[in-house]
Amino acid sequence: MNCKRWIGVGLMAFSLALSFAGTGPAAADSSYPKTVNIAAGDRIAERILRVGVGRSVVINLGEEVRDVLVSDPEIADAVVRTSRRVFVLGNKAGQASLFLFGDGGVQLANFDLYVDQDTTELNALIRRAIPTANIRADAVNGNIVLSGTAKSTGDAQRATDLARRYAKPDEGGQSSVLNTVSVEGKDQVHLKVTVAEVERSIIKQLGVNLAGSIGIGNYTVGFNNQPGYTVNSNVVNRGSLGTDFLAGDTRIVAEIEALQRDGVIRTLAEPTLTAISGENASFLAGGEFPIPVSQDQREVTVEFKKFGVGLDFTPVVLNEGNISLRVKTEVSEITQEGAVNLGLITIPALKVRRAESTVELPSGGTLVMAGLLKETYKQDLNGVPGLMQVPVLGALFKSRDFLRKQTELVVFVTPYLAKPVNRSKLARPDKNFAPATDAATIFLNRLNRIYSVSGAPAPEGTYHGQVGYIYKY
């Protein structure tokens, strides 16, 4: 509360100082005067005098000074070098009163001293670094207050960074900078993210299921050799070819299981989103699936986990059309790989492609934010020890499991400076959509018909009549 009160008093004092110092860039240099001249016979009452910390102000008088009084010597000191010249020294940030008395105790001047950091050099630095902005820095009770206007959020942030470098840290090592700069026109950024993935896989399985029994006299010996698949254990519906041999008390059943599967998966997601410079925006196109969660007292509740195509970003428009982006994009889908079985309940897993980064690029420029090239090769041989090593016949006692998978993933980011357009120039995805008739659906297998697509070129056809040369441009 005390800090707010001091800042409020300081801002009020700053506004009063402007009434004496004037406005414009020149006023920023004159708010901390080097000298003050008082002519003979002039009487000054309650005039604001700003002094920088560690700086001094010379007061020249047209008549002799007999006595000088400073209300708080810890804030400022006054030194009388001659009878007509007084030096005022700023010790630390704060406020005090300065009284000058002449012959007979006549009060010559009364100053309200405001001692703070001298921001003259900071204002000059801001004008040089950001010439297109109209930003002014002032010190209020040890705090730097930035005011004025800027062309972009980046200019305002750059002025804040300069002020933090200039401001002296407090006892906690922090420098307080209050940014009240208003941005003239807030830019909007339209972001397009492309997530492209191609996954190729080859699965091969070959095994022999050998089972049966051999009778020797009054004894029967049974055996069973099931092929074990550890690489592709979730594969079902393998092809098989079997035979059954029966001779007396001996029975042998042989079944050959074989599988070869070639697959390719292509994933393409292009989420787009628009946000104001400096503001956060998020987008999700997908769904939620339930997950049972155990609670106390053997109770089970259901939580929903999101999946789909998500985009979250915060843009900041910099100078010359450059855009700083903090982007987080995610493409997730439900898969049975890694699923968990809890009794009669199967909890699916999520296959996630996620990228998060901070990049800087121009409007319309594209950058590869993330990429992945992955190749997986697995092969297992399982069988009966010893017998599987026998040449040729050992194939009856072993199984082969093979997997090869290649994945290529890339994430592109393209920001644009967005401006509103006339609604007539926009087209909806469902525009010109017309459902097919019952007859067209039944006999021609049509679900819909599109009369035309907005903005599409006219279909090329045959020209009829007498024509000469045809130019296309």
Coordinates of C-alpha atoms in Angstrom, one line a residue:
M1 CA 0.0 0.0 0.0
N2 CA 2.8 2.4 0.9
C3 CA 4.5 1.7 -2.5
K4 CA 1.3 2.5 -4.4
R5 CA 0.9 5.7 -2.4
W6 CA 4.5 6.8 -3.1
I7 CA 4.1 6.0 -6.8
G8 CA 0.8 7.9 -6.9
V9 CA 2.4 11.0 -5.2
G10 CA 5.4 10.7 -7.6
L11 CA 3.2 10.6 -10.7
M12 CA 1.3 13.7 -9.4
A13 CA 4.6 15.5 -8.9
F14 CA 5.7 14.4 -12.3
S15 CA 2.7 15.9 -13.9
L16 CA 3.3 19.2 -12.0
A17 CA 6.9 19.1 -13.2
L18 CA 5.7 18.9 -16.8
S19 CA 3.8 22.2 -16.4
F20 CA 7.2 23.9 -15.6
A21 CA 9.4 22.0 -18.0
G22 CA 7.1 22.0 -21.1
T23 CA 6.5 19.1 -23.4
G24 CA 8.2 17.3 -26.3
P25 CA 11.6 15.8 -26.6
A26 CA 13.3 18.9 -25.3
A27 CA 11.4 18.7 -22.1
A28 CA 12.9 15.3 -21.4
D29 CA 16.3 16.9 -21.3
S30 CA 15.2 19.9 -19.2
S31 CA 13.3 18.0 -16.5
Y32 CA 16.6 17.6 -14.7
P33 CA 18.1 21.1 -15.0
K34 CA 21.8 21.8 -14.5
T35 CA 21.3 25.4 -13.3
V36 CA 18.6 27.6 -11.9
N37 CA 18.8 31.4 -12.1
I38 CA 16.9 33.6 -9.7
A39 CA 17.0 37.4 -10.5
A40 CA 17.3 40.0 -7.7
G41 CA 13.8 40.7 -6.3
D42 CA 12.3 37.5 -7.5
R43 CA 10.5 35.4 -4.9
I44 CA 9.9 31.7 -5.7
A45 CA 7.5 29.6 -3.7
E46 CA 6.9 25.9 -3.9
R47 CA 8.6 25.4 -7.2
I48 CA 9.4 21.8 -8.2
L49 CA 13.1 21.1 -8.6
R50 CA 14.1 17.6 -9.8
V51 CA 17.6 16.4 -9.0
G52 CA 19.2 13.2 -10.2
V53 CA 20.7 10.7 -7.7
G54 CA 24.4 11.4 -7.5
R55 CA 23.9 14.6 -9.6
S56 CA 23.9 18.3 -8.6
V57 CA 22.1 21.5 -9.5
V58 CA 23.6 25.0 -9.3
I59 CA 21.3 27.8 -8.1
N60 CA 22.5 31.3 -9.0
L61 CA 20.9 34.2 -7.2
G62 CA 20.8 37.9 -7.9
E63 CA 21.1 38.7 -4.1
E64 CA 23.1 37.3 -1.2
V65 CA 22.0 34.2 0.7
R66 CA 22.3 34.1 4.4
D67 CA 20.8 30.7 5.4
V68 CA 19.9 27.5 3.6
L69 CA 17.6 24.8 5.0
V70 CA 17.0 21.2 3.7
S71 CA 14.2 19.3 5.4
D72 CA 15.8 15.9 5.0
P73 CA 19.6 15.9 4.6
E74 CA 19.6 12.1 3.8
I75 CA 17.7 12.9 0.6
A76 CA 19.7 16.0 -0.5
D77 CA 22.4 18.3 0.6
A78 CA 22.8 22.1 0.0
V79 CA 26.3 23.6 -0.1
V80 CA 26.8 27.4 -0.2
R81 CA 30.0 28.1 -2.1
T82 CA 29.5 31.8 -2.4
S83 CA 27.0 34.2 -1.0
R84 CA 25.1 34.1 -4.4
R85 CA 25.6 30.5 -5.4
V86 CA 24.2 27.3 -3.9
F87 CA 24.9 23.7 -4.9
V88 CA 22.1 21.1 -4.4
L89 CA 23.3 17.5 -4.3
G90 CA 21.0 14.5 -4.7
N91 CA 21.8 11.7 -2.2
K92 CA 19.1 9.1 -2.7
A93 CA 15.6 8.8 -4.1
G94 CA 13.0 10.7 -2.1
Q95 CA 11.4 14.1 -1.5
A96 CA 12.5 17.0 0.6
S97 CA 12.0 20.8 0.9
L98 CA 14.7 23.5 0.2
F99 CA 14.4 27.0 1.7
L100 CA 16.7 29.9 0.8
F101 CA 16.8 33.0 3.1
G102 CA 18.4 36.4 2.6
D103 CA 19.1 39.4 4.7
G104 CA 16.8 39.9 7.6
G105 CA 15.4 36.3 7.3
V106 CA 13.5 37.1 4.1
Q107 CA 12.6 34.0 2.2
L108 CA 14.1 34.1 -1.3
A109 CA 12.9 30.8 -2.6
N110 CA 11.1 27.6 -1.6
F111 CA 11.7 24.4 -3.7
D112 CA 10.0 21.1 -3.5
L113 CA 12.9 18.7 -4.2
Y114 CA 12.3 15.4 -6.0
V115 CA 15.4 13.3 -6.0
D116 CA 15.4 10.3 -8.4
Q117 CA 17.3 8.7 -11.1
D118 CA 18.2 11.0 -14.0
T119 CA 16.5 9.6 -17.1
T120 CA 18.0 12.1 -19.5
E121 CA 20.4 9.5 -20.9
L122 CA 17.8 6.8 -21.0
N123 CA 15.4 9.0 -23.0
A124 CA 18.2 9.8 -25.5
L125 CA 19.0 6.1 -25.8
I126 CA 15.3 5.2 -26.4
R127 CA 15.1 7.9 -29.1
R128 CA 18.2 6.5 -30.9
A129 CA 17.2 2.8 -30.6
I130 CA 13.5 3.3 -31.5
P131 CA 13.2 6.4 -33.6
T132 CA 9.7 5.5 -34.8
A133 CA 8.3 5.5 -31.3
N134 CA 7.2 8.4 -29.0
I135 CA 8.2 6.9 -25.7
R136 CA 9.3 8.9 -22.6
A137 CA 10.9 7.5 -19.4
D138 CA 10.6 9.1 -16.0
A139 CA 11.7 8.1 -12.6
V140 CA 9.2 8.0 -9.8
N141 CA 10.4 7.0 -6.3
G142 CA 13.0 4.7 -7.7
N143 CA 10.8 3.3 -10.4
I144 CA 11.1 3.8 -14.1
V145 CA 7.8 4.8 -15.7
L146 CA 7.5 4.5 -19.5
S147 CA 4.7 6.4 -21.2
G148 CA 3.8 7.4 -24.8
T149 CA 3.0 5.4 -27.9
A150 CA 4.8 2.7 -30.0
K151 CA 4.2 1.4 -33.5
S152 CA 4.3 -2.3 -32.4
T153 CA 4.5 -4.5 -29.3
G154 CA 8.1 -5.2 -30.1
D155 CA 9.0 -1.5 -29.8
A156 CA 7.3 -1.3 -26.4
Q157 CA 9.1 -4.4 -25.2
R158 CA 12.4 -3.1 -26.4
A159 CA 11.9 0.1 -24.5
T160 CA 11.1 -2.0 -21.4
D161 CA 14.3 -4.0 -21.8
L162 CA 16.4 -0.8 -22.1
A163 CA 14.8 0.6 -19.0
R164 CA 15.5 -2.5 -17.0
R165 CA 19.1 -2.4 -18.0
Y166 CA 19.2 1.3 -16.9
A167 CA 17.2 1.1 -13.7
K168 CA 19.2 0.6 -10.5
P169 CA 18.1 -2.6 -8.7
D170 CA 16.5 -2.4 -5.3
E171 CA 17.5 -4.3 -2.1
G172 CA 16.2 -7.5 -3.5
G173 CA 18.2 -7.1 -6.7
Q174 CA 15.1 -6.3 -8.8
S175 CA 14.6 -3.3 -11.0
S176 CA 11.0 -1.9 -11.1
V177 CA 9.9 -0.7 -14.6
L178 CA 6.2 0.3 -15.2
N179 CA 5.3 0.1 -18.9
T180 CA 2.3 2.3 -19.7
V181 CA 3.2 2.6 -23.4
S182 CA 0.2 2.1 -25.7
V183 CA 0.5 0.4 -29.1
E184 CA -1.0 2.4 -31.9
G185 CA -2.3 -0.6 -33.9
K186 CA -2.2 -4.2 -32.6
D187 CA -1.2 -6.6 -35.4
Q188 CA -2.9 -9.9 -35.9
V189 CA -1.0 -13.0 -36.8
H190 CA -2.4 -15.9 -38.7
L191 CA -0.4 -19.1 -38.2
K192 CA -0.5 -22.2 -40.3
V193 CA 1.2 -25.4 -39.1
T194 CA 1.7 -28.4 -41.3
V195 CA 2.4 -31.8 -39.7
A196 CA 3.2 -34.4 -42.4
E197 CA 4.1 -38.0 -41.5
V198 CA 4.7 -41.1 -43.6
E199 CA 5.1 -44.5 -41.9
R200 CA 6.0 -47.6 -43.8
S201 CA 6.1 -51.1 -42.2
I202 CA 6.9 -54.7 -43.2
I203 CA 5.9 -57.6 -41.0
K204 CA 6.9 -61.2 -41.7
Q205 CA 6.1 -64.2 -39.6
L206 CA 6.7 -67.9 -40.3
G207 CA 6.3 -70.7 -37.8
V208 CA 5.4 -74.4 -37.4
N209 CA 2.9 -75.6 -34.8
L210 CA 3.8 -79.2 -34.2
A211 CA 1.8 -81.3 -31.8
G212 CA 0.9 -84.9 -31.3
S213 CA 1.5 -88.1 -29.3
I214 CA 3.5 -91.2 -29.8
G215 CA 2.4 -94.5 -28.3
I216 CA 5.0 -97.1 -27.3
G217 CA 3.4 -100.2 -25.8
N218 CA 1.4 -99.1 -22.8
Y219 CA 3.1 -95.7 -22.7
T220 CA 2.1 -92.5 -24.6
V221 CA 4.4 -89.5 -25.0
G222 CA 2.9 -86.2 -26.0
F223 CA 4.5 -83.1 -27.3
N224 CA 3.5 -79.6 -28.4
N225 CA 5.6 -76.9 -30.1
Q226 CA 3.8 -73.6 -30.3
P227 CA 5.5 -70.9 -32.3
G228 CA 6.3 -67.8 -30.2
Y229 CA 6.0 -64.3 -31.7
T230 CA 7.6 -61.7 -29.5
V231 CA 8.2 -58.9 -32.0
N232 CA 4.6 -58.7 -33.4
S233 CA 2.6 -60.3 -30.7
N234 CA -0.5 -58.3 -31.4
V235 CA -0.9 -59.6 -35.0
V236 CA -4.0 -61.8 -35.5
N237 CA -5.5 -63.7 -38.4
R238 CA -2.3 -65.3 -39.6
G239 CA -2.7 -67.7 -42.6
S240 CA -2.2 -71.4 -41.9
L241 CA -1.8 -74.7 -43.7
G242 CA -2.0 -77.9 -41.7
T243 CA -1.8 -81.7 -42.0
D244 CA -2.7 -84.6 -39.7
F245 CA -0.7 -87.9 -39.6
L246 CA -2.2 -91.0 -37.9
A247 CA -0.6 -94.4 -37.6
G248 CA -1.7 -96.7 -34.8
D249 CA -1.2 -95.1 -31.5
T250 CA 0.9 -92.3 -33.1
R251 CA -0.7 -89.0 -34.1
I252 CA 1.2 -85.9 -35.4
V253 CA -0.5 -82.6 -36.3
A254 CA 1.6 -80.1 -38.1
E255 CA 0.3 -76.6 -38.9
I256 CA 2.4 -73.9 -40.8
E257 CA 1.6 -70.3 -39.9
A258 CA 2.8 -67.6 -42.4
L259 CA 2.2 -63.9 -42.6
Q260 CA 3.5 -61.0 -44.6
R261 CA 2.0 -57.6 -44.2
D262 CA 3.1 -54.4 -46.0
G263 CA 1.6 -51.2 -44.8
V264 CA 1.9 -47.5 -45.3
I265 CA 0.3 -44.7 -43.2
R266 CA 0.1 -41.1 -44.3
T267 CA -0.8 -38.4 -41.7
L268 CA -1.4 -34.8 -42.7
A269 CA -2.7 -32.2 -40.3
E270 CA -2.8 -28.4 -41.1
P271 CA -4.2 -26.5 -38.1
T272 CA -4.6 -22.7 -38.6
L273 CA -5.2 -20.1 -36.0
T274 CA -5.3 -16.3 -35.7
A275 CA -4.3 -14.3 -32.6
I276 CA -3.5 -10.7 -31.6
S277 CA 0.2 -9.9 -31.2
G278 CA 1.2 -10.6 -27.6
E279 CA -1.9 -12.7 -26.8
N280 CA -2.2 -16.5 -26.5
A281 CA -4.5 -18.6 -28.7
S282 CA -5.2 -22.3 -28.7
F283 CA -7.1 -24.7 -30.9
L284 CA -8.1 -28.4 -30.7
A285 CA -9.9 -30.5 -33.3
G286 CA -10.4 -34.1 -32.1
G287 CA -12.2 -35.7 -29.2
E288 CA -11.9 -37.2 -25.7
F289 CA -11.8 -40.9 -24.7
P290 CA -12.6 -42.2 -21.2
I291 CA -10.0 -43.6 -18.8
P292 CA -11.0 -45.3 -15.6
V293 CA -9.2 -43.9 -12.5
S294 CA -9.1 -45.7 -9.2
Q295 CA -10.2 -43.6 -6.1
D296 CA -10.4 -44.3 -2.4
Q297 CA -12.7 -46.9 -1.0
R298 CA -12.3 -49.0 -4.2
E299 CA -14.3 -46.6 -6.2
V300 CA -13.6 -46.0 -9.9
T301 CA -14.2 -42.7 -11.7
V302 CA -13.8 -41.8 -15.3
E303 CA -11.5 -39.1 -16.6
F304 CA -11.4 -38.0 -20.2
K305 CA -8.2 -37.4 -22.1
K306 CA -8.1 -35.3 -25.2
F307 CA -6.7 -36.4 -28.5
G308 CA -6.6 -35.0 -32.1
V309 CA -4.9 -32.0 -33.7
G310 CA -4.0 -29.2 -31.3
L311 CA -2.2 -25.9 -31.7
D312 CA -1.2 -23.3 -29.1
F313 CA 0.9 -20.3 -29.9
T314 CA 1.7 -16.7 -28.7
P315 CA 2.9 -14.3 -31.5
V316 CA 4.8 -11.0 -31.0
V317 CA 5.1 -8.8 -34.0
L318 CA 8.6 -7.2 -34.2
N319 CA 9.9 -4.5 -36.5
E320 CA 10.1 -4.8 -40.3
G321 CA 7.4 -7.5 -40.4
N322 CA 9.3 -10.1 -38.4
I323 CA 7.3 -12.3 -36.0
S324 CA 8.4 -14.0 -32.9
L325 CA 6.4 -17.1 -32.2
R326 CA 6.1 -19.5 -29.2
V327 CA 4.5 -22.5 -30.8
K328 CA 3.2 -25.8 -29.4
T329 CA 1.6 -28.2 -31.8
E330 CA 0.4 -31.8 -31.2
V331 CA -1.1 -34.5 -33.3
S332 CA -2.4 -37.5 -31.3
E333 CA -4.4 -40.6 -32.1
I334 CA -5.8 -43.6 -30.4
T335 CA -3.8 -46.8 -30.9
Q336 CA -3.7 -50.4 -29.6
E337 CA 0.1 -50.4 -29.4
G338 CA 0.9 -50.1 -25.7
A339 CA -2.7 -50.6 -24.6
V340 CA -3.4 -51.8 -21.1
N341 CA -5.8 -54.6 -20.3
L342 CA -7.5 -54.5 -16.9
G343 CA -9.7 -57.5 -16.7
L344 CA -12.5 -57.0 -19.2
I345 CA -11.4 -53.4 -19.8
T346 CA -8.9 -52.4 -22.4
I347 CA -7.4 -48.9 -22.0
P348 CA -6.1 -47.7 -25.4
A349 CA -2.8 -45.8 -25.7
L350 CA -2.1 -42.6 -27.5
K351 CA 0.4 -42.1 -30.4
V352 CA 1.6 -38.5 -30.0
R353 CA 3.7 -36.2 -32.2
R354 CA 4.4 -33.1 -30.3
A355 CA 6.7 -30.1 -30.9
E356 CA 7.2 -26.9 -28.9
S357 CA 9.7 -24.2 -29.7
T358 CA 10.2 -20.4 -30.0
V359 CA 11.2 -19.2 -33.4
E360 CA 11.5 -15.9 -35.3
L361 CA 10.7 -15.5 -39.0
P362 CA 9.2 -13.0 -41.4
S363 CA 5.6 -12.8 -42.5
G364 CA 4.9 -15.5 -45.1
G365 CA 8.2 -17.3 -44.4
T366 CA 8.2 -21.0 -43.6
L367 CA 10.5 -22.8 -41.2
V368 CA 10.9 -26.4 -40.4
M369 CA 10.3 -26.4 -36.7
A370 CA 10.8 -30.1 -36.0
G371 CA 11.6 -33.3 -37.9
L372 CA 12.1 -37.0 -37.3
L373 CA 13.6 -39.8 -39.3
K374 CA 13.2 -43.1 -37.6
E375 CA 13.9 -46.7 -38.7
T376 CA 13.2 -49.8 -36.6
Y377 CA 14.5 -53.3 -37.4
K378 CA 13.6 -56.3 -35.3
Q379 CA 14.0 -60.0 -35.8
D380 CA 13.6 -63.0 -33.5
L381 CA 14.0 -66.7 -33.8
N382 CA 12.2 -68.9 -31.3
G383 CA 12.3 -72.7 -31.1
V384 CA 13.2 -75.9 -29.4
P385 CA 16.8 -75.8 -28.2
G386 CA 19.0 -78.2 -30.1
L387 CA 16.4 -79.3 -32.6
M388 CA 16.1 -75.8 -34.1
Q389 CA 19.8 -76.0 -35.0
V390 CA 19.4 -79.0 -37.2
P391 CA 19.8 -78.2 -40.9
V392 CA 16.7 -78.2 -43.0
L393 CA 14.6 -80.2 -40.5
G394 CA 15.3 -77.6 -37.8
A395 CA 12.8 -75.3 -39.6
L396 CA 10.0 -77.5 -38.1
F397 CA 11.0 -76.6 -34.6
K398 CA 11.5 -72.8 -34.9
S399 CA 9.5 -69.7 -35.8
R400 CA 10.7 -66.4 -37.3
D401 CA 9.3 -63.0 -36.4
F402 CA 10.4 -60.0 -38.4
L403 CA 9.5 -56.3 -38.3
R404 CA 10.9 -53.3 -40.2
K405 CA 9.4 -49.9 -39.8
Q406 CA 10.4 -46.5 -41.3
T407 CA 8.9 -43.2 -40.1
E408 CA 9.5 -39.7 -41.6
L409 CA 7.9 -36.7 -39.8
V410 CA 8.3 -33.0 -40.4
V411 CA 6.6 -29.9 -38.9
F412 CA 6.4 -26.7 -40.9
V413 CA 5.4 -23.3 -39.4
T414 CA 4.2 -20.3 -41.5
P415 CA 3.0 -17.1 -39.9
Y416 CA 1.2 -14.3 -41.8
L417 CA 0.3 -10.8 -40.8
A418 CA -3.5 -11.0 -41.0
K419 CA -5.9 -8.2 -42.0
P420 CA -9.7 -8.4 -42.1
V421 CA -11.3 -8.7 -45.5
N422 CA -14.7 -8.3 -46.9
R423 CA -17.0 -11.2 -46.1
S424 CA -18.0 -11.5 -49.8
K425 CA -14.4 -12.6 -50.5
L426 CA -14.7 -15.6 -48.2
A427 CA -16.2 -19.0 -49.0
R428 CA -17.5 -21.6 -46.6
P429 CA -16.5 -25.3 -47.0
D430 CA -20.2 -26.3 -47.4
K431 CA -20.9 -23.7 -50.1
N432 CA -22.4 -25.1 -53.3
F433 CA -22.9 -28.5 -51.6
A434 CA -26.0 -30.2 -52.7
P435 CA -27.1 -33.7 -51.5
A436 CA -27.8 -36.3 -54.2
T437 CA -31.3 -37.5 -54.9
D438 CA -32.5 -40.9 -53.9
A439 CA -32.2 -42.2 -57.4
A440 CA -28.6 -41.0 -57.8
T441 CA -27.6 -42.5 -54.5
I442 CA -29.2 -45.9 -55.3
F443 CA -28.3 -46.4 -58.9
L444 CA -25.2 -44.2 -59.4
N445 CA -23.6 -44.4 -55.9
R446 CA -23.6 -40.7 -55.5
L447 CA -23.7 -39.0 -52.1
N448 CA -23.5 -35.4 -53.2
R449 CA -23.0 -33.2 -56.1
I450 CA -21.2 -29.9 -56.4
Y451 CA -22.4 -27.4 -58.9
S452 CA -19.2 -25.2 -58.8
V453 CA -16.4 -24.3 -56.5
S454 CA -15.9 -20.6 -55.7
G455 CA -12.7 -19.3 -57.2
A456 CA -12.0 -22.4 -59.2
P457 CA -10.9 -22.0 -62.8
A458 CA -13.4 -22.8 -65.5
P459 CA -13.1 -26.3 -66.9
E460 CA -11.3 -26.6 -70.2
G461 CA -13.4 -27.8 -73.1
T462 CA -13.5 -27.9 -76.8
Y463 CA -13.9 -24.6 -78.7
H464 CA -16.6 -24.6 -81.3
G465 CA -16.7 -22.3 -84.3
Q466 CA -14.1 -20.5 -86.3
V467 CA -11.3 -19.5 -84.1
G468 CA -7.8 -18.1 -84.7
Y469 CA -5.0 -18.0 -82.1
I470 CA -5.8 -18.7 -78.5
Y471 CA -3.5 -17.2 -75.8
K472 CA -3.6 -18.3 -72.2
Y473 CA -2.3 -16.0 -69.5

